[in-house]
Amino acid sequence: MKITKAPLLAVAMIIASPSIANAAELDCKLHYKLDGWSMVVSSATGTGTVDCSNKQSIPVKISAKALGASIGKWQIDKGTGRFTDVHNINDVLGTYAKAEVNAGLAKSGSLQVLTKGNVSLALAGKGEGVNLGVEVGGFTIEKIR
């Protein structure tokens, strides 16, 4: 039996080449507005848009709920987020786990990293409000139909 090296060489080249392995990964960003309140139970709702490097875009609604030692009311007007490990725009949809420590008065800011399986979302935002506490919960992104 004769074994050729060509198929093995092709497989090795694909595995060793990060540009080929990551060619399908998209650069996707979230732009959002969010309003929320907390008194032990925290709740926030908002809307946004996800835009990806392949020119796909979807409008989304956002909801976040959490339990923890937290008190406050706030809003984020020009929030941004960047996703990693996205291969299809629909990969960004779903519920992300979050853990957050925050403190703010008047103009408030936040930065957090959320995960959903292999997909991660780094959120940044500035807004106004008063908040103090520690929360753990979920951040859900759904397509607006």
mmCIF file of C-alpha atoms in Angstrom:
data_model
loop_
_atom_site.group_PDB
_atom_site.id
_atom_site.type_symbol
_atom_site.label_atom_id
_atom_site.label_comp_id
_atom_site.label_asym_id
_atom_site.label_seq_id
_atom_site.Cartn_x
_atom_site.Cartn_y
_atom_site.Cartn_z
ATOM 1 C CA MET A 1 0.000 0.000 0.000
ATOM 2 C CA LYS A 2 1.421 3.353 -1.048
ATOM 3 C CA ILE A 3 0.748 6.396 1.161
ATOM 4 C CA THR A 4 1.168 9.795 -0.442
ATOM 5 C CA LYS A 5 2.399 12.795 1.493
ATOM 6 C CA ALA A 6 0.280 15.374 -0.358
ATOM 7 C CA PRO A 7 -2.927 14.983 1.738
ATOM 8 C CA LEU A 8 -0.936 15.035 4.994
ATOM 9 C CA LEU A 9 0.972 18.128 3.871
ATOM 10 C CA ALA A 10 -2.284 19.928 2.970
ATOM 11 C CA VAL A 11 -3.807 19.191 6.387
ATOM 12 C CA ALA A 12 -0.629 20.326 8.173
ATOM 13 C CA MET A 13 -0.606 23.603 6.225
ATOM 14 C CA ILE A 14 -4.234 24.335 7.134
ATOM 15 C CA ILE A 15 -3.668 23.622 10.829
ATOM 16 C CA ALA A 16 -0.431 25.625 10.964
ATOM 17 C CA SER A 17 -1.756 28.687 9.155
ATOM 18 C CA PRO A 18 -3.608 31.029 11.554
ATOM 19 C CA SER A 19 -4.710 33.293 8.706
ATOM 20 C CA ILE A 20 -6.525 30.407 7.027
ATOM 21 C CA ALA A 21 -7.968 29.097 10.309
ATOM 22 C CA ASN A 22 -9.243 32.562 11.311
ATOM 23 C CA ALA A 23 -10.324 33.710 7.848
ATOM 24 C CA ALA A 24 -14.001 33.208 8.704
ATOM 25 C CA GLU A 25 -13.837 35.213 11.949
ATOM 26 C CA LEU A 26 -15.795 38.479 11.758
ATOM 27 C CA ASP A 27 -15.073 41.789 13.449
ATOM 28 C CA CYS A 28 -18.463 42.727 14.955
ATOM 29 C CA LYS A 29 -19.328 45.784 17.044
ATOM 30 C CA LEU A 30 -22.343 46.750 19.143
ATOM 31 C CA HIS A 31 -23.582 50.340 19.484
ATOM 32 C CA TYR A 32 -26.290 50.665 22.141
ATOM 33 C CA LYS A 33 -28.366 52.774 24.533
ATOM 34 C CA LEU A 34 -29.393 51.305 27.896
ATOM 35 C CA ASP A 35 -31.488 52.507 30.862
ATOM 36 C CA GLY A 36 -31.528 50.692 34.178
ATOM 37 C CA TRP A 37 -32.249 50.644 37.880
ATOM 38 C CA SER A 38 -31.328 48.416 40.794
ATOM 39 C CA MET A 39 -32.517 47.757 44.319
ATOM 40 C CA VAL A 40 -31.074 44.297 45.099
ATOM 41 C CA VAL A 41 -32.623 43.135 41.791
ATOM 42 C CA SER A 42 -31.171 45.032 38.845
ATOM 43 C CA SER A 43 -32.922 45.500 35.501
ATOM 44 C CA ALA A 44 -31.962 47.333 32.318
ATOM 45 C CA THR A 45 -33.390 47.535 28.807
ATOM 46 C CA GLY A 46 -32.267 49.172 25.619
ATOM 47 C CA THR A 47 -31.723 48.975 21.899
ATOM 48 C CA GLY A 48 -28.750 48.912 19.597
ATOM 49 C CA THR A 49 -27.209 47.799 16.336
ATOM 50 C CA VAL A 50 -24.644 45.086 15.620
ATOM 51 C CA ASP A 51 -22.404 45.810 12.610
ATOM 52 C CA CYS A 52 -19.927 43.257 11.240
ATOM 53 C CA SER A 53 -16.931 43.494 8.905
ATOM 54 C CA ASN A 54 -18.801 41.561 6.178
ATOM 55 C CA LYS A 55 -21.241 44.543 5.939
ATOM 56 C CA GLN A 56 -24.054 42.674 7.739
ATOM 57 C CA SER A 57 -26.021 44.666 10.313
ATOM 58 C CA ILE A 58 -28.942 43.830 12.599
ATOM 59 C CA PRO A 59 -31.035 45.943 14.981
ATOM 60 C CA VAL A 60 -31.155 44.426 18.481
ATOM 61 C CA LYS A 61 -32.931 44.804 21.785
ATOM 62 C CA ILE A 62 -30.960 44.394 24.971
ATOM 63 C CA SER A 63 -32.074 43.299 28.417
ATOM 64 C CA ALA A 64 -30.025 42.727 31.536
ATOM 65 C CA LYS A 65 -31.112 41.275 34.851
ATOM 66 C CA ALA A 66 -29.026 40.596 37.931
ATOM 67 C CA LEU A 67 -29.156 39.858 41.651
ATOM 68 C CA GLY A 68 -26.735 41.352 44.123
ATOM 69 C CA ALA A 69 -25.935 44.052 46.606
ATOM 70 C CA SER A 70 -26.670 47.013 44.366
ATOM 71 C CA ILE A 71 -28.616 50.270 44.521
ATOM 72 C CA GLY A 72 -28.948 52.860 41.762
ATOM 73 C CA LYS A 73 -30.494 54.288 38.619
ATOM 74 C CA TRP A 74 -28.537 55.048 35.461
ATOM 75 C CA GLN A 75 -28.477 55.375 31.685
ATOM 76 C CA ILE A 76 -25.865 54.782 28.990
ATOM 77 C CA ASP A 77 -26.392 56.821 25.812
ATOM 78 C CA LYS A 78 -23.443 55.932 23.586
ATOM 79 C CA GLY A 79 -22.362 52.455 24.605
ATOM 80 C CA THR A 80 -20.033 50.364 22.482
ATOM 81 C CA GLY A 81 -19.092 46.722 22.459
ATOM 82 C CA ARG A 82 -16.691 44.508 20.551
ATOM 83 C CA PHE A 83 -17.262 40.789 20.012
ATOM 84 C CA THR A 84 -14.574 38.112 19.621
ATOM 85 C CA ASP A 85 -14.756 34.641 18.046
ATOM 86 C CA VAL A 86 -17.748 35.475 15.810
ATOM 87 C CA HIS A 87 -18.116 33.562 12.526
ATOM 88 C CA ASN A 88 -21.741 34.482 11.725
ATOM 89 C CA ILE A 89 -23.640 37.617 12.780
ATOM 90 C CA ASN A 90 -26.186 35.415 14.572
ATOM 91 C CA ASP A 91 -23.385 34.207 16.903
ATOM 92 C CA VAL A 92 -23.755 37.511 18.804
ATOM 93 C CA LEU A 93 -27.380 36.766 19.782
ATOM 94 C CA GLY A 94 -28.162 35.150 23.140
ATOM 95 C CA THR A 95 -27.450 35.576 26.842
ATOM 96 C CA TYR A 96 -23.997 36.469 28.131
ATOM 97 C CA ALA A 97 -22.832 35.891 31.716
ATOM 98 C CA LYS A 98 -21.741 38.982 33.598
ATOM 99 C CA ALA A 99 -20.119 39.889 36.883
ATOM 100 C CA GLU A 100 -19.642 43.539 37.742
ATOM 101 C CA VAL A 101 -18.346 45.787 40.473
ATOM 102 C CA ASN A 102 -19.327 49.431 40.057
ATOM 103 C CA ALA A 103 -19.389 52.777 41.750
ATOM 104 C CA GLY A 104 -20.438 56.107 40.350
ATOM 105 C CA LEU A 105 -22.155 59.400 41.032
ATOM 106 C CA ALA A 106 -23.480 61.860 38.403
ATOM 107 C CA LYS A 107 -21.475 60.966 35.280
ATOM 108 C CA SER A 108 -20.834 57.249 35.533
ATOM 109 C CA GLY A 109 -18.847 54.809 33.415
ATOM 110 C CA SER A 110 -18.485 51.084 33.112
ATOM 111 C CA LEU A 111 -16.255 48.541 31.412
ATOM 112 C CA GLN A 112 -16.962 44.836 31.495
ATOM 113 C CA VAL A 113 -16.292 41.608 29.616
ATOM 114 C CA LEU A 114 -19.140 39.130 29.138
ATOM 115 C CA THR A 115 -19.052 35.577 27.782
ATOM 116 C CA LYS A 116 -21.408 33.231 25.946
ATOM 117 C CA GLY A 117 -19.683 29.969 25.084
ATOM 118 C CA ASN A 118 -16.703 30.861 22.884
ATOM 119 C CA VAL A 119 -18.027 34.342 22.070
ATOM 120 C CA SER A 120 -16.907 37.225 24.283
ATOM 121 C CA LEU A 121 -18.238 40.775 24.402
ATOM 122 C CA ALA A 122 -16.255 43.703 25.820
ATOM 123 C CA LEU A 123 -18.648 46.543 26.713
ATOM 124 C CA ALA A 124 -17.794 50.162 27.393
ATOM 125 C CA GLY A 125 -20.176 52.988 28.109
ATOM 126 C CA LYS A 126 -20.575 56.381 29.683
ATOM 127 C CA GLY A 127 -23.745 57.842 31.043
ATOM 128 C CA GLU A 128 -25.390 59.497 33.997
ATOM 129 C CA GLY A 129 -26.783 58.198 37.244
ATOM 130 C CA VAL A 130 -25.963 56.953 40.700
ATOM 131 C CA ASN A 131 -24.917 53.391 41.358
ATOM 132 C CA LEU A 132 -23.065 51.390 43.970
ATOM 133 C CA GLY A 133 -22.744 47.655 44.309
ATOM 134 C CA VAL A 134 -21.767 44.216 43.097
ATOM 135 C CA GLU A 135 -23.952 42.270 40.668
ATOM 136 C CA VAL A 136 -23.939 38.924 38.890
ATOM 137 C CA GLY A 137 -26.425 38.155 36.140
ATOM 138 C CA GLY A 138 -27.154 37.956 32.433
ATOM 139 C CA PHE A 139 -27.001 40.327 29.462
ATOM 140 C CA THR A 140 -29.285 39.266 26.584
ATOM 141 C CA ILE A 141 -29.090 40.434 22.963
ATOM 142 C CA GLU A 142 -32.076 39.631 20.720
ATOM 143 C CA LYS A 143 -32.772 40.469 17.092
ATOM 144 C CA ILE A 144 -35.580 43.012 16.603
ATOM 145 C CA ARG A 145 -38.072 41.477 14.197
#
